[in-house]
Coordinates of C-alpha atoms and ligand atoms in Angstrom, one line a residue:
X1 CA 15.3 28.9 -6.6
X2 CA 12.9 27.8 -3.3
X3 CA 14.0 24.1 -2.6
X4 CA 12.5 22.5 0.6
X5 CA 13.7 19.5 2.2
X6 CA 11.4 17.9 4.3
X7 CA 14.0 15.0 6.3
X8 CA 14.5 13.8 9.7
X9 CA 17.7 12.6 10.0
X10 CA 20.0 15.7 10.7
X11 CA 23.5 14.1 9.2
X12 CA 20.8 13.8 5.8
X13 CA 19.4 16.7 6.1
X14 CA 22.7 19.0 6.9
X15 CA 24.0 17.4 3.7
X16 CA 21.4 18.9 1.5
X17 CA 20.9 21.9 3.1
X18 CA 25.3 22.3 2.6
X19 CA 25.2 21.0 -0.9
X20 CA 22.3 22.5 -2.7
X21 CA 23.4 25.7 -1.2
X22 CA 27.1 25.5 -2.3
X23 CA 24.9 25.0 -5.6
X24 CA 23.6 28.6 -5.1
X25 CA 20.0 27.3 -4.1
X26 CA 18.0 29.5 -1.5
X27 CA 17.2 26.0 1.1
X28 CA 14.8 25.5 4.0
X29 CA 14.8 22.5 5.9
X30 CA 12.1 21.0 8.3
X31 CA 13.2 17.6 10.4
X32 CA 9.6 16.7 10.9
X33 CA 6.5 16.1 9.3
X34 CA 4.8 18.5 10.6
X35 CA 6.7 21.4 9.8
X36 CA 7.0 20.4 6.5
X37 CA 3.4 19.8 6.0
X38 CA 3.2 23.0 7.3
X39 CA 5.7 25.1 5.3
X40 CA 4.9 23.3 2.3
X41 CA 1.3 24.3 3.0
X42 CA 1.4 27.8 3.4
X43 CA 4.9 29.0 1.4
X44 CA 6.1 28.9 -2.2
X45 CA 8.2 26.6 -2.9
X46 CA 10.2 25.4 -6.5
X47 CA 10.9 22.5 -5.4
X48 CA 10.1 20.1 -3.1
X49 CA 12.2 17.6 -2.0
X50 CA 10.3 14.7 0.8
X51 CA 11.4 11.9 2.5
X52 CA 8.9 8.9 2.7
X53 CA 9.5 8.2 6.2
X54 CA 8.8 10.7 9.1
X55 CA 8.5 11.2 12.1
X56 CA 4.7 13.6 13.2
X57 CA 3.6 13.3 9.4
X58 CA 4.5 10.4 6.7
X59 CA 6.1 11.7 3.7
X60 CA 2.7 10.2 1.5
X61 CA 0.4 12.6 4.4
X62 CA 2.7 15.5 2.5
X63 CA 2.5 15.0 -0.2
X64 CA -1.9 14.0 -0.2
X65 CA -1.7 17.5 0.8
X66 CA 0.3 19.6 -1.4
X67 CA -1.6 17.9 -4.5
X68 CA -5.1 18.0 -2.6
X69 CA -4.9 22.1 -2.6
X70 CA -3.6 21.7 -5.9
X71 CA -0.8 22.8 -6.0
X72 CA 1.7 21.7 -9.1
X73 CA 5.4 22.4 -7.2
X74 CA 7.8 19.8 -8.3
X75 CA 8.3 17.1 -5.5
X76 CA 10.9 14.8 -5.5
X77 CA 10.6 11.8 -2.8
X78 CA 13.3 10.0 -1.3
X79 CA 12.9 6.4 -0.7
X80 CA 14.7 4.0 1.5
X81 CA 16.4 1.5 -1.0
X82 CA 14.1 -2.1 -1.5
X83 CA 11.2 0.1 -0.5
X84 CA 9.7 -0.7 -3.6
X85 CA 5.6 -0.4 -2.2
X86 CA 6.4 3.3 -0.9
X87 CA 8.0 4.6 -4.2
X88 CA 4.9 2.8 -6.0
X89 CA 2.9 4.8 -3.2
X90 CA 4.6 8.4 -3.6
X91 CA 4.4 8.2 -7.3
X92 CA 0.6 7.2 -7.4
X93 CA 0.3 9.8 -4.5
X94 CA 1.8 12.6 -7.2
X95 CA 5.4 12.7 -6.5
X96 CA 7.4 13.9 -10.1
X97 CA 10.3 11.9 -9.5
X98 CA 12.5 9.6 -6.6
X99 CA 15.7 9.1 -5.4
X100 CA 16.8 5.5 -3.6
X101 CA 18.9 6.6 -0.8
X102 CA 21.9 6.4 -0.9
X103 CA 22.2 8.3 -3.9
X104 CA 25.0 10.4 -5.1
X105 CA 24.8 13.9 -5.3
X106 CA 25.2 15.0 -9.2
X107 CA 22.5 12.5 -9.7
X108 CA 20.8 14.7 -6.8
X109 CA 21.6 17.7 -9.1
X110 CA 20.5 16.5 -12.6
X111 CA 16.9 15.5 -11.3
X112 CA 16.6 18.6 -9.7
X113 CA 17.3 20.3 -13.0
X114 CA 15.3 18.1 -14.3
X115 CA 12.2 18.6 -12.6
X116 CA 12.1 22.8 -13.0
X117 CA 13.3 23.0 -16.6
X118 CA 9.8 20.5 -17.0
X119 CA 7.6 23.1 -18.5
X120 CA 9.1 25.5 -19.8
X121 CA 9.5 26.0 -23.4
X122 CA 12.5 27.4 -24.4
X123 CA 14.2 24.0 -24.4
X124 CA 17.3 24.3 -26.5
X125 CA 16.5 22.4 -30.3
X126 CA 20.2 23.0 -31.0
X127 CA 22.9 21.3 -28.7
X128 CA 27.2 22.1 -29.3
X129 CA 30.0 20.8 -27.2
X130 CA 33.0 22.0 -29.3
X131 CA 32.6 21.1 -32.7
X132 CA 29.2 17.8 -32.2
X133 CA 26.5 19.7 -33.0
X134 CA 23.1 18.4 -32.9
X135 CA 19.8 20.0 -34.4
X136 CA 17.3 17.7 -32.4
X137 CA 14.5 18.5 -35.1
X138 CA 16.2 17.4 -38.1
X139 CA 18.1 15.5 -35.5
X140 CA 20.9 15.8 -37.5
X141 CA 24.4 15.2 -35.3
X142 CA 27.7 16.4 -37.5
X143 CA 31.7 16.8 -35.5
X144 CA 33.5 19.2 -37.8
X145 CA 31.0 18.8 -40.1
X146 CA 31.2 15.1 -40.5
X147 CA 27.7 13.0 -40.6
X148 CA 27.6 11.4 -37.7
X149 CA 24.8 8.6 -38.1
X150 CA 23.2 7.7 -35.2
X151 CA 20.5 4.7 -34.5
X152 CA 17.8 5.5 -32.1
X153 CA 18.8 5.2 -28.6
X154 CA 22.4 6.8 -29.6
X155 CA 20.4 9.9 -30.7
X156 CA 18.5 9.7 -27.0
X157 CA 21.9 8.6 -25.4
X158 CA 23.9 11.5 -26.9
X159 CA 21.0 14.1 -26.9
X160 CA 20.8 13.0 -23.2
X161 CA 24.4 13.3 -22.7
X162 CA 24.5 16.6 -24.2
X163 CA 21.8 18.3 -22.2
X164 CA 24.3 17.7 -19.0
X165 CA 27.0 18.6 -20.4
X166 CA 29.6 19.2 -18.2
X167 CA 27.7 16.8 -14.9
X168 CA 29.0 13.4 -14.6
X169 CA 25.5 11.3 -16.0
X170 CA 25.4 8.2 -13.5
X171 CA 24.3 4.8 -14.7
X172 CA 21.6 5.2 -12.3
X173 CA 20.1 8.5 -14.7
X174 CA 20.7 6.5 -17.7
X175 CA 18.4 3.2 -16.6
X176 CA 15.6 5.8 -15.6
X177 CA 15.9 8.6 -18.1
X178 CA 17.0 7.0 -21.2
X179 CA 15.8 2.9 -21.4
X180 CA 12.6 4.5 -18.8
X181 CA 13.3 0.9 -17.0
X182 CA 12.5 2.0 -13.0
X183 CA 12.6 -2.2 -12.2
X184 CA 15.5 -2.4 -11.5
X185 CA 15.4 -5.9 -11.5
X186 CA 16.6 -5.9 -14.7
X187 CA 20.4 -6.1 -15.1
X188 CA 21.4 -3.0 -17.9
X189 CA 25.0 -2.3 -17.1
X190 CA 26.0 -4.4 -20.0
X191 CA 23.4 -2.5 -22.9
X192 CA 24.2 0.7 -21.9
X193 CA 27.7 -0.2 -22.1
X194 CA 27.3 -1.7 -25.7
X195 CA 26.0 1.8 -26.4
X196 CA 28.5 4.1 -25.1
X197 CA 30.6 1.7 -26.5
X198 CA 29.1 2.4 -30.1
X199 CA 28.5 6.0 -29.5
X200 CA 32.6 6.3 -28.4
X201 CA 33.1 5.1 -32.1
X202 CA 31.3 7.4 -33.3
X203 CA 31.7 10.2 -32.4
X204 CA 35.3 10.0 -30.9
X205 CA 37.5 7.6 -31.9
X206 CA 38.5 9.5 -35.2
X207 CA 38.7 12.2 -32.9
X208 CA 42.1 13.9 -30.6
X209 CA 40.2 15.8 -28.3
X210 CA 37.7 12.8 -26.7
X211 CA 34.5 14.3 -25.5
X212 CA 33.0 11.0 -23.9
X213 CA 34.7 10.1 -20.4
X214 CA 34.4 7.3 -18.7
X215 CA 34.3 7.2 -15.2
X216 CA 34.8 4.4 -13.2
X217 CA 32.2 3.3 -11.2
X218 CA 30.1 6.3 -11.0
X219 CA 29.1 6.9 -14.4
X220 CA 29.5 9.1 -17.9
X221 CA 30.6 12.6 -18.1
X222 CA 30.7 14.3 -22.1
X223 CA 32.5 17.8 -21.7
X224 CA 35.6 19.7 -24.0
X225 CA 39.1 18.7 -22.6
X226 CA 40.5 15.9 -21.8
X227 CA 40.4 15.3 -18.7
X228 CA 37.6 13.6 -17.5
Ligands
LIG301 CA1 13.6 10.0 7.3

């Protein structure tokens, strides 16, 4: 999996290169808009991580160039906090998703996984974590063969957690991917807590080995084993 990182801040670029390489990705870094544009147009990548504020050529120009060439490579844009207009412009210009800086690395990994998985038709229809099982077709959930009845939202939340099992899911990710809210003016922390608590009561309360763990200040993780 080859990722092109277009980012001019040396520190951020290095952190991205090292972090992604340690996850097994093959990473190429471009630190100017010109280099990034040239690489994006001349080589094939599985994903492009694109900073919008670049010297030379802006991220939006690069994105326009890529889409004009009809290249359907997934593009994840990195935007500064509060630069809502950039984000909108980026999505309008054909970006697939965005992350607001500073972001948590696990969140970036999750977005990359989601974008590179998209389009694959073998998305698992049966999910399993320890003795918790979900059938995404019949929408039946069981734990230790006992039925667990969930509301629509609880099901969606659990499916998301199961698809990210073993990985930290942040509140940002839940807001974005489960509640589908892109406007953070709406505070959803309480709503998320209520749903997580109800889900936990239904799937974990009666069992000694807990699967759903809260990671204070970060988010949640669904995994086997008592330690979060
Ligand atoms: Ca920049």
